[in-house]
Coordinates of C-alpha atoms in Angstrom, one line a residue:
X1 CA 105.9 157.5 88.3
X2 CA 108.3 157.0 85.9
X3 CA 106.4 154.2 84.1
X4 CA 102.8 156.7 84.2
X5 CA 104.8 159.3 82.5
X6 CA 106.6 157.1 79.5
X7 CA 103.6 155.6 79.3
X8 CA 101.7 159.4 78.7
X9 CA 104.4 160.7 76.4
X10 CA 104.5 157.9 74.2
X11 CA 100.8 157.9 73.7
X12 CA 100.8 161.9 72.9
X13 CA 103.6 161.0 70.6
X14 CA 102.1 158.8 69.0
X15 CA 99.3 160.7 68.5
X16 CA 101.2 164.1 67.3
X17 CA 103.2 161.6 65.0
X18 CA 99.3 161.3 63.0
X19 CA 98.3 164.8 63.1
X20 CA 101.7 165.5 61.9
X21 CA 101.6 162.7 59.2
X22 CA 98.4 163.4 58.1
X23 CA 98.5 166.9 57.8
X24 CA 101.9 166.6 56.0
X25 CA 99.8 164.0 53.3
X26 CA 96.8 166.8 53.1
X27 CA 99.1 168.9 52.5
X28 CA 101.4 167.6 49.8
X29 CA 98.1 166.5 48.3
X30 CA 96.4 170.2 48.4
X31 CA 99.6 172.5 47.0
X32 CA 99.9 174.2 43.9
X33 CA 101.8 173.1 41.1
X34 CA 105.4 173.6 41.8
X35 CA 109.0 172.4 40.2
X36 CA 110.8 170.6 42.8
X37 CA 107.3 168.1 42.6
X38 CA 108.3 167.0 39.2
X39 CA 112.3 167.6 38.9
X40 CA 114.3 164.7 40.5
X41 CA 118.7 165.5 41.8
X42 CA 121.0 162.7 40.1
X43 CA 124.1 163.1 41.4
X44 CA 127.2 161.3 40.3
X45 CA 127.2 160.7 36.7
X46 CA 129.6 158.6 35.8
X47 CA 132.0 160.0 33.5
X48 CA 132.4 159.7 29.1
X49 CA 135.0 160.6 27.4
X50 CA 133.0 160.0 24.4
X51 CA 129.9 162.5 25.9
X52 CA 129.6 165.4 27.8
X53 CA 127.7 165.0 31.1
X54 CA 124.5 166.5 29.3
X55 CA 124.7 164.3 27.3
X56 CA 125.0 161.9 29.2
X57 CA 122.1 162.7 31.5
X58 CA 119.8 162.7 28.3
X59 CA 120.3 159.7 26.6
X60 CA 120.7 157.7 30.3
X61 CA 117.4 159.2 30.6
X62 CA 115.6 158.8 27.6
X63 CA 116.5 155.0 27.9
X64 CA 115.3 154.2 31.2
X65 CA 112.5 156.6 31.8
X66 CA 111.0 156.9 28.0
X67 CA 108.0 157.7 28.9
X68 CA 108.4 160.6 31.9
X69 CA 111.4 162.0 31.1
X70 CA 111.1 165.6 29.5
X71 CA 113.9 167.1 29.8
X72 CA 117.2 168.6 32.5
X73 CA 119.3 171.0 33.5
X74 CA 123.3 170.1 34.2
X75 CA 125.2 171.7 37.4
X76 CA 127.2 174.7 36.6
X77 CA 130.1 175.3 39.2
X78 CA 129.3 179.0 39.0
X79 CA 130.9 180.1 42.5
X80 CA 133.6 182.4 41.3
X81 CA 130.7 184.0 39.0
X82 CA 128.1 184.3 42.8
X83 CA 130.9 185.8 43.8
X84 CA 131.7 188.6 41.0
X85 CA 127.7 189.4 40.4
X86 CA 127.3 189.9 44.3
X87 CA 130.1 192.5 44.3
X88 CA 129.0 194.2 41.2
X89 CA 125.9 194.7 44.0
X90 CA 127.5 196.3 46.6
X91 CA 129.5 198.6 43.9
X92 CA 126.4 198.8 42.6
X93 CA 124.9 200.4 45.6
X94 CA 127.6 202.4 46.8
X95 CA 126.9 204.3 42.8
X96 CA 123.3 204.9 43.7
X97 CA 124.5 206.2 46.6
X98 CA 126.8 209.2 45.3
X99 CA 124.6 209.6 42.1
X100 CA 121.6 210.2 44.8
X101 CA 123.4 212.5 46.8
X102 CA 125.3 214.5 43.0
X103 CA 121.1 215.2 42.0
X104 CA 120.6 216.3 45.3
X105 CA 123.7 218.7 44.9
X106 CA 124.7 219.2 41.5
X107 CA 126.9 222.1 41.9
X108 CA 129.4 219.8 43.9
X109 CA 130.5 216.3 42.4
X110 CA 131.0 213.9 46.1
X111 CA 134.8 212.4 46.0
X112 CA 135.9 209.8 47.6
X113 CA 139.5 208.8 49.8
X114 CA 140.9 206.3 48.4
X115 CA 142.8 205.1 51.3
X116 CA 141.7 202.8 54.3
X117 CA 138.0 202.8 54.7
X118 CA 138.3 206.3 53.1
X119 CA 139.4 208.1 56.1
X120 CA 142.7 209.5 53.8
X121 CA 144.3 209.0 50.7
X122 CA 144.2 210.2 47.0
X123 CA 140.6 212.0 46.8
X124 CA 139.2 210.9 43.5
X125 CA 135.2 211.6 41.9
X126 CA 133.1 208.8 43.6
X127 CA 130.3 209.0 40.5
X128 CA 133.0 207.9 38.1
X129 CA 134.8 205.6 40.1
X130 CA 132.4 203.1 40.9
X131 CA 130.6 204.0 37.7
X132 CA 134.2 202.1 36.0
X133 CA 134.4 200.3 39.0
X134 CA 131.1 198.1 37.9
X135 CA 131.8 198.4 34.4
X136 CA 134.6 196.4 34.8
X137 CA 132.8 193.7 36.9
X138 CA 130.3 193.4 34.1
X139 CA 132.9 193.1 31.5
X140 CA 134.6 189.7 33.9
X141 CA 131.0 189.2 34.7
X142 CA 130.3 187.9 30.6
X143 CA 133.8 186.3 30.8
X144 CA 133.3 183.9 33.0
X145 CA 129.9 183.5 31.8
X146 CA 131.5 183.1 29.5
X147 CA 133.7 180.6 30.6
X148 CA 131.9 178.5 32.5
X149 CA 128.9 177.9 29.9
X150 CA 132.1 177.3 26.7
X151 CA 133.6 175.5 29.6
X152 CA 133.5 171.1 30.1
X153 CA 135.0 171.3 33.1
X154 CA 132.8 174.2 34.5
X155 CA 129.7 171.4 34.2
X156 CA 129.6 169.1 37.9
X157 CA 128.4 165.1 37.3
X158 CA 124.7 166.4 38.5
X159 CA 121.8 167.7 37.1
X160 CA 118.4 168.3 37.5
X161 CA 115.7 166.0 35.9
X162 CA 112.3 167.1 34.9
X163 CA 109.7 164.5 34.1
X164 CA 106.2 164.9 32.9
X165 CA 104.2 163.5 35.6
X166 CA 104.7 163.9 39.7
X167 CA 104.5 159.5 39.2
X168 CA 107.7 159.6 36.7
X169 CA 109.3 162.1 39.4
X170 CA 108.1 160.1 42.5
X171 CA 109.5 156.5 40.2
X172 CA 112.9 157.7 39.7
X173 CA 113.6 159.6 43.2
X174 CA 112.7 156.8 45.1
X175 CA 114.1 153.8 43.3
X176 CA 118.3 152.6 42.0
X177 CA 118.5 153.5 38.7
X178 CA 122.5 151.4 38.2
X179 CA 123.4 147.7 38.9
X180 CA 125.9 149.6 40.6
X181 CA 124.9 151.3 43.4
X182 CA 127.1 154.0 43.7
X183 CA 126.4 156.0 40.3
X184 CA 123.5 157.7 39.1
X185 CA 121.8 158.6 43.0
X186 CA 118.8 160.1 42.4
X187 CA 116.8 162.1 45.2
X188 CA 114.2 164.4 45.4
X189 CA 115.4 167.7 44.2
X190 CA 115.0 170.7 47.3
X191 CA 111.8 173.2 45.9
X192 CA 114.2 176.1 43.8
X193 CA 113.9 178.7 46.3
X194 CA 115.5 175.5 49.0
X195 CA 118.6 175.0 46.9
X196 CA 122.3 175.8 48.9
X197 CA 124.3 176.3 45.3
X198 CA 127.0 177.1 46.2
X199 CA 127.9 173.6 47.3
X200 CA 126.1 171.8 44.3
X201 CA 129.9 172.0 42.5
X202 CA 131.3 170.0 45.4
X203 CA 132.2 166.5 43.7
X204 CA 130.4 163.5 45.1
X205 CA 133.9 162.0 46.1
X206 CA 134.8 164.8 48.1
X207 CA 131.5 165.0 50.5
X208 CA 132.8 162.1 52.7
X209 CA 135.6 163.1 53.4
X210 CA 134.6 166.9 54.3
X211 CA 132.4 164.7 57.0
X212 CA 134.4 163.4 58.5
X213 CA 136.8 166.1 58.7
X214 CA 133.4 167.7 60.2
X215 CA 132.9 164.8 62.9
X216 CA 136.2 165.3 64.2
X217 CA 135.9 168.9 64.2
X218 CA 132.9 168.9 66.4
X219 CA 133.6 166.2 68.8
X220 CA 137.1 168.1 70.0
X221 CA 134.4 171.5 69.5
X222 CA 131.3 169.3 71.8
X223 CA 133.8 167.4 74.7
X224 CA 136.7 170.8 74.3
X225 CA 134.1 172.9 75.8
X226 CA 133.3 171.3 78.9
X227 CA 136.3 173.2 81.0
X228 CA 134.8 176.6 79.9
X229 CA 131.1 175.0 81.2
X230 CA 133.0 173.4 84.5
X231 CA 134.6 177.8 85.2
X232 CA 130.7 179.1 84.6
X233 CA 129.2 176.4 87.3
X234 CA 131.8 176.9 90.0
X235 CA 131.2 180.4 89.6
X236 CA 127.8 179.7 91.7
X237 CA 130.1 178.5 94.3
X238 CA 130.6 181.8 96.3
X239 CA 133.4 180.0 98.7
X240 CA 135.5 179.3 95.3
X241 CA 135.4 183.4 94.3
X242 CA 136.4 183.7 98.2
X243 CA 139.3 181.9 98.0
X244 CA 140.3 181.8 94.7
X245 CA 139.9 186.1 94.8
X246 CA 139.6 187.3 98.4
X247 CA 140.1 191.2 98.0
X248 CA 136.6 190.8 96.2
X249 CA 135.1 189.1 99.4
X250 CA 133.4 192.7 101.1
X251 CA 131.8 193.0 98.4
X252 CA 130.8 189.4 97.3
X253 CA 129.3 189.5 100.7
X254 CA 127.4 191.6 100.1
X255 CA 123.4 190.9 100.0
X256 CA 122.2 192.0 96.8
X257 CA 125.4 190.3 94.5
X258 CA 125.4 187.8 96.7
X259 CA 122.4 186.1 95.5
X260 CA 122.5 187.5 92.2
X261 CA 126.0 186.1 91.0
X262 CA 124.4 182.3 93.2
X263 CA 121.2 182.5 91.3
X264 CA 121.8 184.1 87.6
X265 CA 125.6 184.7 87.0
X266 CA 126.1 181.0 85.9
X267 CA 123.5 181.5 83.0
X268 CA 124.3 184.7 81.7
X269 CA 127.5 183.6 81.4
X270 CA 126.1 180.2 79.7
X271 CA 124.5 182.4 77.8
X272 CA 127.1 183.9 76.2
X273 CA 129.3 180.8 75.5
X274 CA 126.4 180.3 73.4
X275 CA 125.9 183.1 72.0
X276 CA 128.1 182.5 69.0
X277 CA 127.7 178.6 68.8
X278 CA 124.3 178.7 66.2
X279 CA 127.4 180.3 63.5
X280 CA 129.6 177.8 64.1
X281 CA 127.7 175.2 63.7
X282 CA 125.9 176.3 60.7
X283 CA 130.2 176.7 58.9
X284 CA 130.1 173.3 59.0
X285 CA 126.9 171.8 57.5
X286 CA 127.9 174.2 54.7
X287 CA 131.5 172.4 54.9
X288 CA 130.1 168.5 55.1
X289 CA 128.1 169.7 51.6
X290 CA 124.6 169.7 52.0
X291 CA 122.3 170.3 49.3
X292 CA 119.3 173.0 51.1
X293 CA 119.0 175.3 53.6
X294 CA 116.0 172.7 55.0
X295 CA 119.0 170.0 55.7
X296 CA 122.0 172.6 56.7
X297 CA 119.6 173.7 59.4
X298 CA 118.5 170.4 60.3
X299 CA 121.9 169.7 60.4
X300 CA 123.1 172.4 62.4
X301 CA 120.3 171.4 65.1
X302 CA 120.5 168.2 65.5
X303 CA 124.3 169.3 66.0
X304 CA 122.9 172.0 68.4
X305 CA 121.2 169.9 70.6
X306 CA 123.0 167.5 71.3
X307 CA 125.6 170.4 72.2
X308 CA 123.1 171.5 74.1
X309 CA 123.4 168.2 76.1
X310 CA 126.8 166.6 76.3
X311 CA 127.8 170.4 77.7
X312 CA 124.8 172.2 79.2
X313 CA 122.6 169.2 80.3
X314 CA 125.8 166.9 81.3
X315 CA 128.0 169.3 81.9
X316 CA 126.3 171.9 84.0
X317 CA 125.3 168.6 86.2
X318 CA 128.6 166.7 86.2
X319 CA 131.2 169.1 86.5
X320 CA 129.5 171.7 88.7
X321 CA 129.0 169.1 91.7
X322 CA 132.2 167.5 91.2
X323 CA 133.7 170.9 91.6
X324 CA 131.5 171.1 95.0
X325 CA 132.2 168.3 95.8
X326 CA 135.1 167.3 95.5
X327 CA 136.2 168.4 99.1
X328 CA 133.4 166.1 100.7
X329 CA 134.5 163.1 98.3
X330 CA 137.8 163.6 100.0
X331 CA 137.2 163.5 103.3
X332 CA 133.6 161.3 103.7
X333 CA 133.9 157.1 104.2
X334 CA 133.6 155.2 100.9
X335 CA 130.2 154.3 101.3
X336 CA 129.0 157.9 101.4
X337 CA 129.9 158.7 98.3
X338 CA 127.5 156.6 96.1
X339 CA 124.6 158.9 97.9
X340 CA 126.5 161.8 97.0
X341 CA 126.7 161.3 93.0
X342 CA 123.5 160.0 93.5
X343 CA 122.5 163.4 94.7
X344 CA 123.8 165.6 92.2
X345 CA 120.6 165.5 90.3
X346 CA 117.8 167.0 92.2
X347 CA 121.0 168.7 93.3
X348 CA 120.9 171.3 90.5
X349 CA 117.4 171.7 90.1
X350 CA 118.2 175.0 91.3
X351 CA 120.3 175.7 88.2
X352 CA 118.1 174.7 85.9
X353 CA 115.4 176.8 87.4
X354 CA 117.1 179.8 87.2
X355 CA 118.2 178.7 83.8
X356 CA 114.6 178.4 82.4
X357 CA 113.9 181.7 84.1
X358 CA 117.3 183.7 82.7
X359 CA 117.6 182.1 78.9
X360 CA 113.2 180.4 78.8
X361 CA 111.2 183.3 80.1
X362 CA 113.6 186.2 79.2
X363 CA 114.1 184.8 76.2
X364 CA 110.9 184.2 74.6
X365 CA 110.3 188.2 76.5
X366 CA 113.0 189.6 73.9
X367 CA 111.9 187.6 71.3
X368 CA 108.5 189.7 71.6
X369 CA 109.6 192.8 72.3
X370 CA 111.8 191.6 69.3
X371 CA 114.8 194.4 71.4
X372 CA 118.7 193.0 69.8
X373 CA 116.9 193.4 65.8
X374 CA 115.6 197.4 67.4
X375 CA 118.7 198.3 68.7
X376 CA 121.2 196.3 65.0
X377 CA 118.4 198.1 62.3
X378 CA 119.1 201.6 64.3
X379 CA 123.0 200.5 64.2
X380 CA 122.6 199.8 60.3
X381 CA 120.7 202.3 60.0
X382 CA 123.1 205.1 61.2
X383 CA 125.7 204.0 60.1
X384 CA 126.0 200.7 56.7
X385 CA 122.1 202.5 55.6
X386 CA 122.9 204.5 52.1
X387 CA 120.1 204.0 49.5
X388 CA 116.1 202.8 49.8
X389 CA 118.2 198.7 49.2
X390 CA 119.9 199.2 52.1
X391 CA 117.4 200.2 54.3
X392 CA 115.1 198.0 53.3
X393 CA 118.0 195.3 53.9
X394 CA 118.1 196.4 57.5
X395 CA 114.2 196.3 57.8
X396 CA 114.1 192.1 56.6
X397 CA 112.7 190.4 59.8
X398 CA 115.1 187.4 58.4
X399 CA 113.9 184.0 58.8
X400 CA 113.0 182.5 62.4
X401 CA 115.5 180.6 62.7
X402 CA 114.4 176.7 62.9
X403 CA 118.9 174.9 63.9
X404 CA 118.7 177.2 67.1
X405 CA 114.8 177.3 68.2
X406 CA 114.3 173.7 68.1
X407 CA 116.6 171.9 69.5
X408 CA 116.4 175.1 72.4
X409 CA 112.9 174.3 73.2
X410 CA 113.8 170.6 73.3
X411 CA 116.4 171.0 75.7
X412 CA 113.2 171.9 77.9
X413 CA 110.9 168.8 76.8
X414 CA 114.6 167.3 78.4
X415 CA 114.3 169.3 81.4
X416 CA 110.6 168.4 82.0
X417 CA 111.2 164.4 81.9
X418 CA 113.7 164.7 84.0
X419 CA 113.1 166.1 86.7
X420 CA 109.7 164.7 86.8
X421 CA 110.2 162.1 88.7
X422 CA 113.0 163.0 90.4
X423 CA 112.5 167.4 91.4
X424 CA 108.5 167.7 90.3
X425 CA 108.7 171.7 91.6
X426 CA 110.4 172.7 88.4
X427 CA 107.7 171.5 85.9
X428 CA 105.7 174.8 86.6
X429 CA 108.8 176.6 84.9
X430 CA 108.8 174.3 82.3
X431 CA 105.2 174.3 81.8
X432 CA 104.5 178.8 82.0
X433 CA 108.2 178.6 79.4
X434 CA 105.4 176.1 77.1
X435 CA 102.6 178.6 77.2
X436 CA 104.6 181.4 76.9
X437 CA 106.6 180.3 73.6
X438 CA 103.2 178.9 71.7
X439 CA 101.5 182.0 72.1
X440 CA 104.9 184.2 71.3
X441 CA 106.1 181.8 68.4
X442 CA 102.6 181.5 66.9
X443 CA 102.2 184.7 66.8
X444 CA 106.1 185.8 65.3
X445 CA 105.5 182.6 62.3
X446 CA 102.0 184.9 61.1
X447 CA 103.0 188.4 61.8
X448 CA 107.0 188.7 61.5
X449 CA 109.4 186.5 60.5
X450 CA 109.6 185.2 56.8
X451 CA 109.2 181.8 55.0
X452 CA 112.7 181.2 53.2
X453 CA 111.5 177.5 52.2
X454 CA 109.0 174.9 52.7
X455 CA 109.2 171.9 53.8
X456 CA 105.9 170.3 55.1
X457 CA 106.7 168.8 58.0
X458 CA 109.6 167.3 56.9
X459 CA 111.9 168.0 60.6
X460 CA 108.7 165.8 62.9
X461 CA 110.5 163.0 62.6
X462 CA 113.8 164.2 64.3
X463 CA 111.8 166.3 66.4
X464 CA 109.9 162.6 67.7
X465 CA 113.3 161.0 67.9
X466 CA 114.7 163.9 70.4
X467 CA 112.1 163.1 72.4
X468 CA 112.2 159.8 72.3
X469 CA 116.3 160.6 73.4
X470 CA 115.4 162.9 76.2
X471 CA 112.7 160.0 76.9
X472 CA 115.4 156.7 77.3
X473 CA 117.7 159.0 79.4
X474 CA 115.6 160.7 81.9
X475 CA 114.9 156.5 82.5
X476 CA 118.7 155.7 82.1
X477 CA 119.3 159.0 85.0
X478 CA 115.9 157.7 87.6
X479 CA 117.6 154.1 87.3
X480 CA 121.1 155.4 88.3
X481 CA 120.0 157.7 91.4
X482 CA 117.6 155.2 92.6
X483 CA 120.9 152.5 92.5
X484 CA 122.1 154.9 94.6
X485 CA 119.8 155.6 97.3
X486 CA 118.2 153.5 100.1
X487 CA 115.5 152.3 97.0
X488 CA 117.9 150.3 95.2
X489 CA 115.9 147.1 95.0
X490 CA 113.4 148.8 93.1
X491 CA 115.9 149.8 90.3
X492 CA 114.9 146.7 87.9
X493 CA 112.0 147.1 87.9
X494 CA 112.9 150.3 85.4
X495 CA 114.7 148.5 82.6
X496 CA 112.2 147.8 80.7
X497 CA 111.2 151.4 80.1
X498 CA 113.8 152.1 77.4
X499 CA 113.3 148.5 75.7
X500 CA 109.2 149.9 75.5
X501 CA 110.0 153.6 74.1
X502 CA 112.9 151.4 71.8
X503 CA 110.0 149.6 70.5
X504 CA 107.9 152.8 70.7
X505 CA 110.1 154.5 68.2
X506 CA 110.5 152.0 65.9
X507 CA 106.9 151.1 65.9
X508 CA 106.8 155.2 64.6
X509 CA 109.4 154.7 62.6
X510 CA 108.1 152.1 61.0
X511 CA 104.5 153.1 60.7
X512 CA 105.3 156.9 60.0
X513 CA 108.4 158.2 58.8
X514 CA 107.7 157.5 55.2
X515 CA 104.7 159.7 54.7
X516 CA 108.3 161.9 55.3
X517 CA 111.3 160.4 53.4
X518 CA 108.9 158.6 50.3
X519 CA 106.3 160.2 48.2
X520 CA 103.4 157.5 47.2
X521 CA 103.1 156.7 43.7
X522 CA 99.1 156.7 44.6
X523 CA 99.2 160.4 45.5
X524 CA 100.8 161.4 42.5
X525 CA 99.2 159.4 40.1
X526 CA 96.2 161.2 42.0
X527 CA 97.6 164.6 41.7
X528 CA 98.3 164.0 37.6
X529 CA 94.9 162.9 37.1
X530 CA 93.7 165.7 38.5
X531 CA 95.9 168.1 36.8
X532 CA 95.6 166.5 33.4
X533 CA 91.8 166.6 33.7
X534 CA 91.3 170.0 34.5
X535 CA 94.6 171.7 32.5
X536 CA 94.5 169.3 29.5
X537 CA 96.0 171.7 27.7
X538 CA 99.1 173.0 30.4
X539 CA 102.8 173.6 28.7
X540 CA 104.9 171.9 32.0
X541 CA 107.6 172.4 29.9
X542 CA 107.4 176.0 30.2
X543 CA 106.9 175.7 34.3
X544 CA 110.0 174.2 34.2
X545 CA 112.3 175.9 32.3
X546 CA 113.8 178.2 34.0
X547 CA 113.3 176.1 37.8
X548 CA 116.7 174.9 38.6
X549 CA 118.8 177.4 36.6
X550 CA 121.8 179.2 38.9
X551 CA 120.4 182.7 40.6
X552 CA 123.2 184.4 39.5
X553 CA 122.0 183.3 35.0
X554 CA 119.1 185.0 35.8
X555 CA 120.9 188.6 37.1
X556 CA 123.1 189.0 34.2
X557 CA 123.3 192.1 32.8
X558 CA 121.2 190.7 30.0
X559 CA 119.1 188.4 30.8
X560 CA 119.7 186.3 28.2
X561 CA 120.7 182.5 29.0
X562 CA 122.0 181.6 25.7
X563 CA 123.6 178.5 26.6
X564 CA 122.5 177.3 29.7
X565 CA 119.2 177.7 27.8
X566 CA 119.4 175.8 24.3
X567 CA 119.3 172.4 26.1
X568 CA 115.6 173.2 26.9
X569 CA 114.3 175.4 24.1
X570 CA 113.8 171.4 21.6
X571 CA 111.7 168.8 23.0
X572 CA 113.5 165.7 23.7
X573 CA 114.9 163.2 21.6
X574 CA 117.4 160.3 21.7
X575 CA 120.9 162.0 20.9
X576 CA 123.0 160.9 18.6
X577 CA 125.7 159.4 21.3
X578 CA 129.6 159.8 19.8
X579 CA 130.4 156.4 21.7
X580 CA 131.2 153.6 18.5
X581 CA 129.9 151.0 21.1
X582 CA 126.3 152.4 21.3
X583 CA 125.4 154.1 17.4
X584 CA 123.6 150.8 16.8
X585 CA 120.9 151.3 19.4
X586 CA 117.7 151.5 18.1
X587 CA 116.1 155.0 17.1
X588 CA 112.8 154.5 18.9
X589 CA 114.2 153.5 22.0
X590 CA 113.6 156.7 23.1
X591 CA 109.1 156.2 23.4
X592 CA 110.5 152.7 25.0
X593 CA 108.4 150.9 22.6
X594 CA 111.7 148.9 20.6
X595 CA 111.8 145.8 21.5
X596 CA 115.1 145.4 21.1
X597 CA 115.1 141.8 19.3
X598 CA 119.1 141.5 19.0
X599 CA 120.3 139.4 21.5
X600 CA 123.7 142.8 21.2
X601 CA 120.7 145.2 21.3
X602 CA 119.7 143.5 24.7
X603 CA 123.3 143.2 25.3
X604 CA 124.4 147.3 24.7
X605 CA 120.7 149.0 26.6
X606 CA 121.6 146.6 29.7
X607 CA 125.1 148.8 29.6
X608 CA 123.3 151.7 29.2

């Protein structure tokens, strides 16, 4: 049966990988023109004492990509400006509220108390107070914008570089730009709505340090969380509770309460413990410095799955059975202990059945009913909604949340693969969950949730890897279980399965994963050729002009982006470099036609 489940799982995974990869390539080939198809993010631009970051980027790409470079946009550290703009939006919302209130009753000016939460203190005219505050913030925003655009230190060592063709962008994004592999790093730019602007201002040199800090913090978070999980699992043991709290014995012995404690309380308590985990993991991912929302959610999903595997799955099996069997370990003979340990996995099947019903079935029902968002909306509507803008924000359904939903579903894949052979009675509960989840989430994605970004199935390699890991875990646990039973002699027959599974994963990784991390040059050239035939007069520069400008510049009061936009106004040309060593660079190099006949010129070009 282990071989049958393994081969069937691998067959379905391979078929699914083919389908998803084909759908992704078809989508990329048929989708509308998007800025990220022509744009590359360049990081770790080396400092130069004679040229600014903008001049350096333009000079580098005009020399090294002369036929395809179109324009660029440097990355500004606009985090402080973003905070001011967000604060102004909140103040403007309050000003609109009090102005509407005054318009409804012109005979009485609305007042505002200056004390804590507006409950006490000196009363002032609310309209005048928020008008003055809005004007002050507008001045601060203008000053901060001017400071950012005039101060070279506000420009980060990164830029969004756009090309005339998809082919040119694909070549740049997928090749090494410099002899030194640590500078001029290029990658596909996220689509504009997928960019996480706050992290673009993090210097590249700090990213490794940040990720080390987060890795250590996640280690402690994961393995110290076993302690509350162990306490939760001990709740399933009525005898332990009665021994620790003897005065509760008359209440606990009531049949209904006893059934609830043994059946549902552990699962509910575990769910409460996990309630705040996604927020913590997302904060960790943001601290690591990922530059796109999709990358943040993918990293958070990976950690969420690993956390659930360690604490929900292994923690429930190991700590729960260890506490329950400790007395047996002490009093039984030595040759009986391996049997007790081997029995731990099927013994927890009851707990996982109740967990599937409490977390899975009830979770799907809550998803379709959306009781939690409904309650939160009414609370916001009663306490916080002051204007129509507030009401729209309160009614926003948000996104589906891949960082929590996808790893939670994959936990049930893990349970199904582990218990398919050991305790098959668990499978119907999982099948019911997947049937309900398919219907409900399909409906929610189509009709309810907003789409925050388009990843074109970029999640699938992670999904595939986690199913492979779950398959290997199920094989190893089965080997451990059989080694403690009378069927120990059959254990060596299972050693081949993990090896075959790992080989299968490497095959899929080499055969299909490139379609998810690289853009084939053939596909890019095909789209470019068709686009030139259909739209020969396309103004691509106008299409890309404002795509990767920080949103706070777009939402400024006067709607002018003077300094930022100067770079986009003129046609790119080889700039007059300020470095004496580069002044001999031939001007014709911007078109790539110069032969650089002199050895000195060739030497200078290689340095560039």
